[in-house]
Short mmCIF file of N, CA and C in Angstrom, two decimals:
data_model
loop_
_atom_site.label_atom_id
_atom_site.label_comp_id
_atom_site.label_asym_id
_atom_site.label_seq_id
_atom_site.Cartn_x
_atom_site.Cartn_y
_atom_site.Cartn_z
N MET G 1 18.63 35.92 -17.68
CA MET G 1 17.66 35.03 -17.22
C MET G 1 18.17 33.68 -16.70
N ARG G 2 17.83 33.21 -15.63
CA ARG G 2 18.52 32.04 -15.11
C ARG G 2 17.49 30.85 -15.50
N HIS G 3 18.13 29.91 -15.99
CA HIS G 3 17.33 28.64 -16.30
C HIS G 3 17.38 27.73 -15.21
N MET G 4 16.37 27.10 -14.98
CA MET G 4 16.10 26.07 -13.76
C MET G 4 15.84 24.65 -14.36
N ASN G 5 16.48 23.80 -13.86
CA ASN G 5 16.38 22.48 -14.21
C ASN G 5 15.14 21.78 -13.46
N ILE G 6 14.15 21.56 -14.10
CA ILE G 6 12.85 20.86 -13.41
C ILE G 6 12.91 19.73 -13.41
N GLY G 7 13.60 18.71 -13.96
CA GLY G 7 13.81 17.33 -14.10
C GLY G 7 13.63 16.57 -12.85
N PRO G 8 14.66 16.92 -12.03
CA PRO G 8 14.55 16.20 -10.76
C PRO G 8 13.32 16.30 -9.76
N PRO G 9 12.72 17.57 -9.83
CA PRO G 9 11.72 17.71 -9.06
C PRO G 9 10.43 17.20 -9.70
N LEU G 10 10.36 17.29 -10.90
CA LEU G 10 9.30 16.58 -11.77
C LEU G 10 9.27 15.25 -11.53
N GLU G 11 10.59 14.53 -11.70
CA GLU G 11 10.42 13.05 -11.53
C GLU G 11 10.06 12.79 -10.03
N ALA G 12 10.54 13.39 -8.91
CA ALA G 12 10.20 13.02 -7.74
C ALA G 12 8.42 13.30 -7.43
N ALA G 13 8.00 14.34 -8.05
CA ALA G 13 6.35 14.43 -8.15
C ALA G 13 5.75 13.22 -8.87
N LEU G 14 6.29 12.90 -10.08
CA LEU G 14 5.49 11.86 -10.74
C LEU G 14 6.04 10.37 -10.45
N PHE G 15 7.10 10.21 -10.13
CA PHE G 15 7.63 8.63 -9.65
C PHE G 15 7.65 8.57 -8.38
N THR G 16 6.73 8.05 -7.68
CA THR G 16 6.92 8.15 -6.12
C THR G 16 7.10 6.48 -5.72
N SER G 17 7.14 5.64 -6.74
CA SER G 17 7.26 4.04 -6.22
C SER G 17 8.00 3.52 -7.59
N GLU G 18 8.47 2.27 -7.26
CA GLU G 18 8.94 1.37 -8.64
C GLU G 18 7.92 1.21 -9.51
N ALA G 19 6.71 0.85 -8.81
CA ALA G 19 5.40 0.72 -9.78
C ALA G 19 5.37 1.78 -10.73
N ASP G 20 5.63 3.04 -10.41
CA ASP G 20 5.26 4.08 -11.17
C ASP G 20 6.62 4.09 -12.25
N TRP G 21 7.74 3.80 -11.80
CA TRP G 21 8.80 3.62 -12.90
C TRP G 21 8.52 2.60 -13.90
N GLU G 22 8.13 1.32 -13.31
CA GLU G 22 7.87 0.22 -14.28
C GLU G 22 6.79 0.36 -15.03
N GLU G 23 5.70 1.27 -14.83
CA GLU G 23 4.65 1.44 -15.68
C GLU G 23 5.09 2.30 -16.92
N TYR G 24 5.95 3.33 -16.37
CA TYR G 24 6.62 4.36 -17.49
C TYR G 24 7.35 3.67 -18.52
N PHE G 25 8.43 2.65 -17.92
CA PHE G 25 9.13 1.96 -18.86
C PHE G 25 8.53 0.94 -19.82
N ARG G 26 7.39 0.31 -19.33
CA ARG G 26 6.69 -0.61 -20.07
C ARG G 26 5.97 0.22 -21.15
N THR G 27 5.34 1.16 -20.76
CA THR G 27 4.64 2.09 -21.69
C THR G 27 5.57 2.75 -22.85
N SER G 28 6.82 3.06 -22.32
CA SER G 28 7.85 3.62 -23.26
C SER G 28 8.47 2.64 -24.05
N ILE G 29 9.08 1.58 -23.54
CA ILE G 29 9.99 0.65 -24.16
C ILE G 29 9.09 -0.50 -24.84
N ALA G 30 8.16 -1.06 -24.26
CA ALA G 30 7.56 -2.42 -24.74
C ALA G 30 7.19 -2.11 -26.36
N PRO G 31 6.37 -1.19 -26.61
CA PRO G 31 5.79 -0.81 -27.81
C PRO G 31 7.09 -0.93 -28.99
N GLN G 32 7.95 -0.09 -28.34
CA GLN G 32 9.23 -0.20 -29.52
C GLN G 32 9.87 -1.62 -29.72
N LEU G 33 9.91 -2.22 -28.72
CA LEU G 33 10.36 -3.68 -28.88
C LEU G 33 9.47 -4.44 -29.56
N ALA G 34 8.10 -4.36 -29.55
CA ALA G 34 7.14 -5.10 -30.35
C ALA G 34 7.30 -4.83 -31.81
N TYR G 35 7.81 -3.51 -32.17
CA TYR G 35 7.99 -3.27 -33.58
C TYR G 35 9.36 -3.30 -33.91
N ASN G 36 10.15 -3.86 -33.12
CA ASN G 36 11.78 -4.07 -33.31
C ASN G 36 12.29 -2.91 -33.88
N LEU G 37 12.14 -1.67 -33.36
CA LEU G 37 12.60 -0.68 -33.65
C LEU G 37 14.01 -0.35 -33.03
N GLY G 38 14.87 0.65 -33.35
CA GLY G 38 15.98 0.91 -32.93
C GLY G 38 16.41 2.22 -33.41
N PRO G 39 17.21 3.04 -32.59
CA PRO G 39 17.54 2.93 -31.08
C PRO G 39 16.16 3.13 -30.47
N ILE G 40 16.08 2.36 -29.42
CA ILE G 40 14.82 2.56 -28.37
C ILE G 40 15.04 3.62 -27.35
N ASP G 41 14.08 4.48 -27.49
CA ASP G 41 14.11 5.59 -26.42
C ASP G 41 13.82 5.02 -25.02
N ASP G 42 14.62 5.68 -23.98
CA ASP G 42 14.43 5.29 -22.40
C ASP G 42 15.13 3.99 -22.36
N LEU G 43 15.53 3.19 -23.16
CA LEU G 43 16.43 1.80 -22.79
C LEU G 43 17.52 2.20 -21.96
N ASP G 44 18.36 3.17 -22.51
CA ASP G 44 19.64 3.49 -21.82
C ASP G 44 19.33 3.97 -20.28
N CYS G 45 18.22 4.61 -20.12
CA CYS G 45 18.06 4.97 -18.85
C CYS G 45 17.75 3.77 -18.00
N LEU G 46 16.92 2.99 -18.33
CA LEU G 46 16.43 1.60 -17.69
C LEU G 46 17.74 0.91 -17.33
N LEU G 47 18.53 0.57 -18.55
CA LEU G 47 19.63 -0.26 -18.52
C LEU G 47 20.77 0.18 -17.68
N HIS G 48 21.00 1.59 -17.48
CA HIS G 48 22.30 2.01 -16.91
C HIS G 48 22.15 2.77 -15.86
N ASP G 49 20.67 3.18 -15.20
CA ASP G 49 20.73 3.76 -13.98
C ASP G 49 20.60 2.80 -12.73
N LEU G 50 21.47 2.94 -11.86
CA LEU G 50 21.79 1.96 -10.83
C LEU G 50 20.14 1.96 -10.02
N ARG G 51 19.36 3.02 -10.04
CA ARG G 51 18.34 2.97 -9.23
C ARG G 51 17.40 1.91 -9.68
N PHE G 52 17.48 1.57 -11.10
CA PHE G 52 16.59 0.69 -11.77
C PHE G 52 17.09 -0.85 -11.95
N ALA G 53 18.21 -1.24 -11.23
CA ALA G 53 18.92 -2.67 -11.72
C ALA G 53 18.01 -3.61 -11.45
N LYS G 54 17.40 -3.61 -10.18
CA LYS G 54 16.47 -4.92 -10.12
C LYS G 54 15.32 -4.83 -11.17
N LEU G 55 14.56 -3.67 -11.32
CA LEU G 55 13.60 -3.61 -12.24
C LEU G 55 14.09 -3.92 -13.70
N ALA G 56 15.20 -3.48 -13.97
CA ALA G 56 15.74 -3.69 -15.35
C ALA G 56 16.07 -5.19 -15.63
N GLY G 57 16.41 -5.66 -14.71
CA GLY G 57 16.71 -7.42 -14.65
C GLY G 57 15.44 -8.16 -14.88
N ARG G 58 14.47 -7.69 -14.10
CA ARG G 58 13.02 -8.39 -14.30
C ARG G 58 12.43 -8.11 -15.62
N LEU G 59 12.58 -6.74 -15.88
CA LEU G 59 11.58 -6.42 -17.44
C LEU G 59 12.67 -6.99 -18.64
N THR G 60 14.06 -7.14 -18.45
CA THR G 60 14.56 -7.50 -19.76
C THR G 60 14.23 -9.03 -19.78
N ILE G 61 14.36 -9.76 -18.85
CA ILE G 61 13.86 -11.30 -18.70
C ILE G 61 12.65 -11.26 -19.60
N GLU G 62 11.59 -10.50 -18.89
CA GLU G 62 10.25 -10.75 -19.43
C GLU G 62 10.39 -10.41 -21.18
N TRP G 63 10.93 -9.42 -21.50
CA TRP G 63 10.98 -8.84 -22.78
C TRP G 63 11.83 -9.74 -23.80
N LEU G 64 12.74 -10.43 -23.49
CA LEU G 64 13.38 -11.34 -24.09
C LEU G 64 12.60 -12.65 -24.43
N TYR G 65 11.71 -13.01 -23.26
CA TYR G 65 10.82 -13.97 -23.86
C TYR G 65 9.84 -13.59 -24.63
N ALA G 66 9.31 -12.33 -24.33
CA ALA G 66 8.11 -11.88 -25.25
C ALA G 66 8.45 -11.58 -26.60
N TYR G 67 9.87 -11.08 -26.74
CA TYR G 67 10.41 -10.60 -28.34
C TYR G 67 11.41 -11.32 -28.71
N PRO G 68 11.32 -12.69 -29.02
CA PRO G 68 12.32 -13.48 -29.27
C PRO G 68 13.29 -13.21 -30.68
N ALA G 69 12.49 -12.36 -31.61
CA ALA G 69 12.78 -12.08 -32.96
C ALA G 69 13.68 -10.80 -32.93
N LEU G 70 13.81 -10.11 -31.75
CA LEU G 70 14.61 -8.87 -31.74
C LEU G 70 15.72 -8.73 -32.49
N ALA G 71 16.17 -7.45 -33.03
CA ALA G 71 17.27 -7.42 -33.80
C ALA G 71 18.56 -7.79 -32.65
N THR G 72 19.52 -8.47 -33.28
CA THR G 72 20.52 -9.11 -32.49
C THR G 72 21.34 -7.97 -31.37
N ALA G 73 21.45 -6.64 -31.90
CA ALA G 73 22.04 -5.70 -31.13
C ALA G 73 21.18 -5.37 -29.88
N THR G 74 19.73 -5.24 -30.13
CA THR G 74 18.87 -5.12 -28.81
C THR G 74 18.94 -6.38 -28.02
N GLN G 75 18.83 -7.68 -28.52
CA GLN G 75 18.93 -8.89 -27.73
C GLN G 75 20.26 -8.83 -26.89
N GLU G 76 21.45 -8.27 -27.41
CA GLU G 76 22.53 -8.18 -26.70
C GLU G 76 22.43 -7.16 -25.41
N ARG G 77 21.82 -6.05 -25.83
CA ARG G 77 21.54 -4.97 -24.75
C ARG G 77 20.93 -5.59 -23.64
N LEU G 78 19.78 -6.18 -24.07
CA LEU G 78 18.92 -6.60 -23.02
C LEU G 78 19.27 -7.71 -22.27
N LEU G 79 20.02 -8.76 -23.04
CA LEU G 79 20.70 -10.00 -22.29
C LEU G 79 21.85 -9.72 -21.48
N ASP G 80 22.61 -8.69 -21.69
CA ASP G 80 23.66 -7.99 -20.95
C ASP G 80 22.93 -7.69 -19.55
N CYS G 81 21.98 -6.91 -19.70
CA CYS G 81 21.28 -6.33 -18.39
C CYS G 81 20.58 -7.43 -17.62
N ALA G 82 20.13 -8.41 -18.42
CA ALA G 82 19.38 -9.57 -17.33
C ALA G 82 20.62 -10.37 -16.76
N LEU G 83 21.75 -10.65 -17.53
CA LEU G 83 22.78 -11.42 -17.01
C LEU G 83 23.26 -10.58 -15.67
N GLN G 84 23.44 -9.32 -15.48
CA GLN G 84 24.11 -8.55 -14.55
C GLN G 84 23.08 -8.34 -13.41
N ASN G 85 21.49 -8.14 -13.90
CA ASN G 85 20.70 -7.74 -12.92
C ASN G 85 19.57 -8.70 -12.34
N ALA G 86 19.18 -9.78 -13.36
CA ALA G 86 18.29 -10.83 -12.79
C ALA G 86 18.83 -11.76 -11.87
N GLY G 87 18.04 -12.45 -11.16
CA GLY G 87 18.37 -13.43 -10.28
C GLY G 87 18.98 -14.54 -10.95
N ARG G 88 19.63 -15.46 -10.28
CA ARG G 88 20.44 -16.56 -10.73
C ARG G 88 19.62 -17.62 -11.57
N ASP G 89 18.43 -17.96 -10.62
CA ASP G 89 17.52 -18.94 -11.41
C ASP G 89 16.88 -18.26 -12.57
N GLU G 90 16.61 -17.12 -12.61
CA GLU G 90 15.92 -16.46 -13.76
C GLU G 90 16.74 -16.33 -14.92
N ARG G 91 18.12 -16.19 -14.67
CA ARG G 91 19.03 -16.08 -15.75
C ARG G 91 19.23 -17.61 -16.16
N GLN G 92 19.53 -18.34 -15.30
CA GLN G 92 19.70 -19.89 -15.86
C GLN G 92 18.36 -20.46 -16.78
N THR G 93 17.18 -20.15 -16.25
CA THR G 93 16.09 -20.57 -16.79
C THR G 93 15.89 -20.03 -18.26
N LEU G 94 16.09 -18.68 -18.19
CA LEU G 94 16.06 -18.04 -19.70
C LEU G 94 17.09 -18.72 -20.57
N VAL G 95 18.28 -19.10 -20.40
CA VAL G 95 19.17 -19.35 -21.18
C VAL G 95 18.98 -20.69 -21.63
N ILE G 96 18.46 -21.62 -20.67
CA ILE G 96 18.06 -23.01 -20.92
C ILE G 96 16.86 -23.23 -21.89
N ASN G 97 15.80 -22.10 -21.60
CA ASN G 97 14.66 -22.07 -22.78
C ASN G 97 15.07 -21.49 -23.92
N TYR G 98 16.08 -20.77 -24.10
CA TYR G 98 16.68 -20.27 -25.33
C TYR G 98 17.56 -21.15 -26.08
N ARG G 99 17.78 -22.43 -25.63
CA ARG G 99 18.68 -23.44 -26.42
C ARG G 99 17.68 -23.83 -27.37
N GLU G 100 16.35 -23.77 -27.43
CA GLU G 100 15.71 -24.49 -28.33
C GLU G 100 15.06 -23.40 -29.45
N VAL G 101 15.35 -21.98 -29.11
CA VAL G 101 14.97 -21.18 -30.05
C VAL G 101 15.84 -21.14 -31.25
N VAL G 102 15.17 -20.87 -32.46
CA VAL G 102 15.79 -20.69 -33.61
C VAL G 102 16.12 -19.06 -33.92
N HIS G 103 17.41 -18.85 -33.87
CA HIS G 103 17.76 -17.53 -33.83
C HIS G 103 18.02 -16.89 -35.19
N PRO G 104 17.63 -15.57 -35.42
CA PRO G 104 17.53 -15.06 -36.68
C PRO G 104 18.85 -15.09 -37.32
N ASP G 105 19.95 -15.00 -36.71
CA ASP G 105 21.15 -15.09 -37.55
C ASP G 105 22.33 -15.90 -36.78
N HIS G 106 23.46 -15.98 -37.29
CA HIS G 106 24.45 -16.53 -36.55
C HIS G 106 25.03 -16.05 -35.31
N GLU G 107 25.18 -14.54 -35.61
CA GLU G 107 25.56 -13.56 -34.37
C GLU G 107 24.61 -13.90 -33.30
N ALA G 108 23.33 -13.95 -33.48
CA ALA G 108 22.62 -14.14 -32.34
C ALA G 108 22.46 -15.41 -31.73
N MET G 109 23.00 -16.47 -32.40
CA MET G 109 23.09 -17.98 -31.89
C MET G 109 24.26 -17.95 -31.00
N LEU G 110 25.51 -17.12 -31.53
CA LEU G 110 26.78 -17.08 -30.67
C LEU G 110 26.45 -16.27 -29.33
N LEU G 111 25.65 -15.13 -29.49
CA LEU G 111 25.39 -14.47 -28.24
C LEU G 111 24.64 -15.29 -27.45
N TRP G 112 23.60 -16.15 -27.57
CA TRP G 112 23.02 -16.94 -26.62
C TRP G 112 23.75 -18.00 -26.15
N ARG G 113 24.70 -18.67 -26.94
CA ARG G 113 25.59 -19.50 -26.58
C ARG G 113 26.62 -19.06 -25.45
N ALA G 114 27.06 -17.82 -25.67
CA ALA G 114 27.74 -17.19 -24.64
C ALA G 114 27.19 -17.18 -23.48
N ALA G 115 25.83 -16.44 -23.54
CA ALA G 115 25.28 -16.25 -22.18
C ALA G 115 24.67 -17.50 -21.59
N ASP G 116 24.59 -18.65 -22.26
CA ASP G 116 24.44 -20.07 -21.58
C ASP G 116 25.58 -20.33 -20.63
N TYR G 117 26.62 -20.12 -21.29
CA TYR G 117 28.04 -20.32 -20.66
C TYR G 117 28.18 -19.69 -19.24
N VAL G 118 27.68 -18.19 -19.50
CA VAL G 118 27.74 -17.38 -18.26
C VAL G 118 26.80 -17.73 -17.39
N ALA G 119 25.45 -17.94 -17.83
CA ALA G 119 24.35 -18.23 -16.72
C ALA G 119 24.52 -19.52 -16.23
N ASP G 120 24.95 -20.49 -16.70
CA ASP G 120 24.91 -21.77 -16.19
C ASP G 120 26.17 -22.44 -16.13
N PHE G 121 27.20 -21.57 -15.74
CA PHE G 121 28.63 -21.99 -15.75
C PHE G 121 28.83 -23.17 -14.92
N SER G 122 28.13 -23.29 -13.58
CA SER G 122 28.30 -24.43 -12.95
C SER G 122 28.00 -25.82 -13.30
N ARG G 123 27.12 -25.71 -14.31
CA ARG G 123 26.71 -26.95 -15.25
C ARG G 123 27.71 -27.44 -15.89
N LEU G 124 28.31 -26.44 -16.47
CA LEU G 124 29.42 -26.77 -17.60
C LEU G 124 30.65 -27.23 -16.91
N VAL G 125 30.82 -26.67 -15.68
CA VAL G 125 32.25 -26.92 -14.91
C VAL G 125 32.05 -28.47 -14.33
N SER G 126 30.87 -28.72 -13.78
CA SER G 126 30.69 -30.07 -13.42
C SER G 126 30.56 -31.19 -14.36
N TYR G 127 30.26 -30.59 -15.78
CA TYR G 127 30.39 -31.85 -16.71
C TYR G 127 31.62 -32.45 -17.06
N SER G 128 31.68 -33.80 -17.22
CA SER G 128 33.06 -34.31 -17.50
C SER G 128 32.68 -35.30 -18.54
N PRO G 129 33.09 -35.03 -19.84
CA PRO G 129 32.77 -35.89 -20.97
C PRO G 129 33.65 -37.35 -20.64
N ALA G 130 33.02 -38.28 -21.32
CA ALA G 130 33.48 -39.49 -21.23
C ALA G 130 34.83 -39.44 -22.09
N ARG G 131 36.03 -40.22 -21.60
CA ARG G 131 37.25 -40.17 -22.25
C ARG G 131 37.31 -41.10 -23.35
N ALA G 132 37.97 -41.04 -24.25
CA ALA G 132 38.26 -41.92 -25.31
C ALA G 132 39.24 -43.01 -24.80
N VAL G 133 38.92 -44.25 -25.12
CA VAL G 133 39.83 -45.25 -24.81
C VAL G 133 41.03 -45.67 -25.67
#
């Protein structure tokens, strides 16, 4: 008996637009983020499938704001995606807003400092501290 892979035709029938995919990922991933669970089902698909890069950038920014107390490993995955796929202004605004957040641990604080450096590099390069006399 020959087996047929129905995944691609099923996806084509169910997901006819980016809005369909967005609804699916929101329904699947957001509740798991709200409960700070790990590993998170469907997150790898969203974060690593090139078809979803723009959507992933937008959703990860939104989720990082909505769930600031996520486990550091989850924050790292979402932040990596946001830095790669979100728009420049959205990335900069995110890291600037996170400068005031109290992080759950030292590792998370270092993660966000590194993200600040990456997302707002031009500000850091143009900064010239006063020289000692």
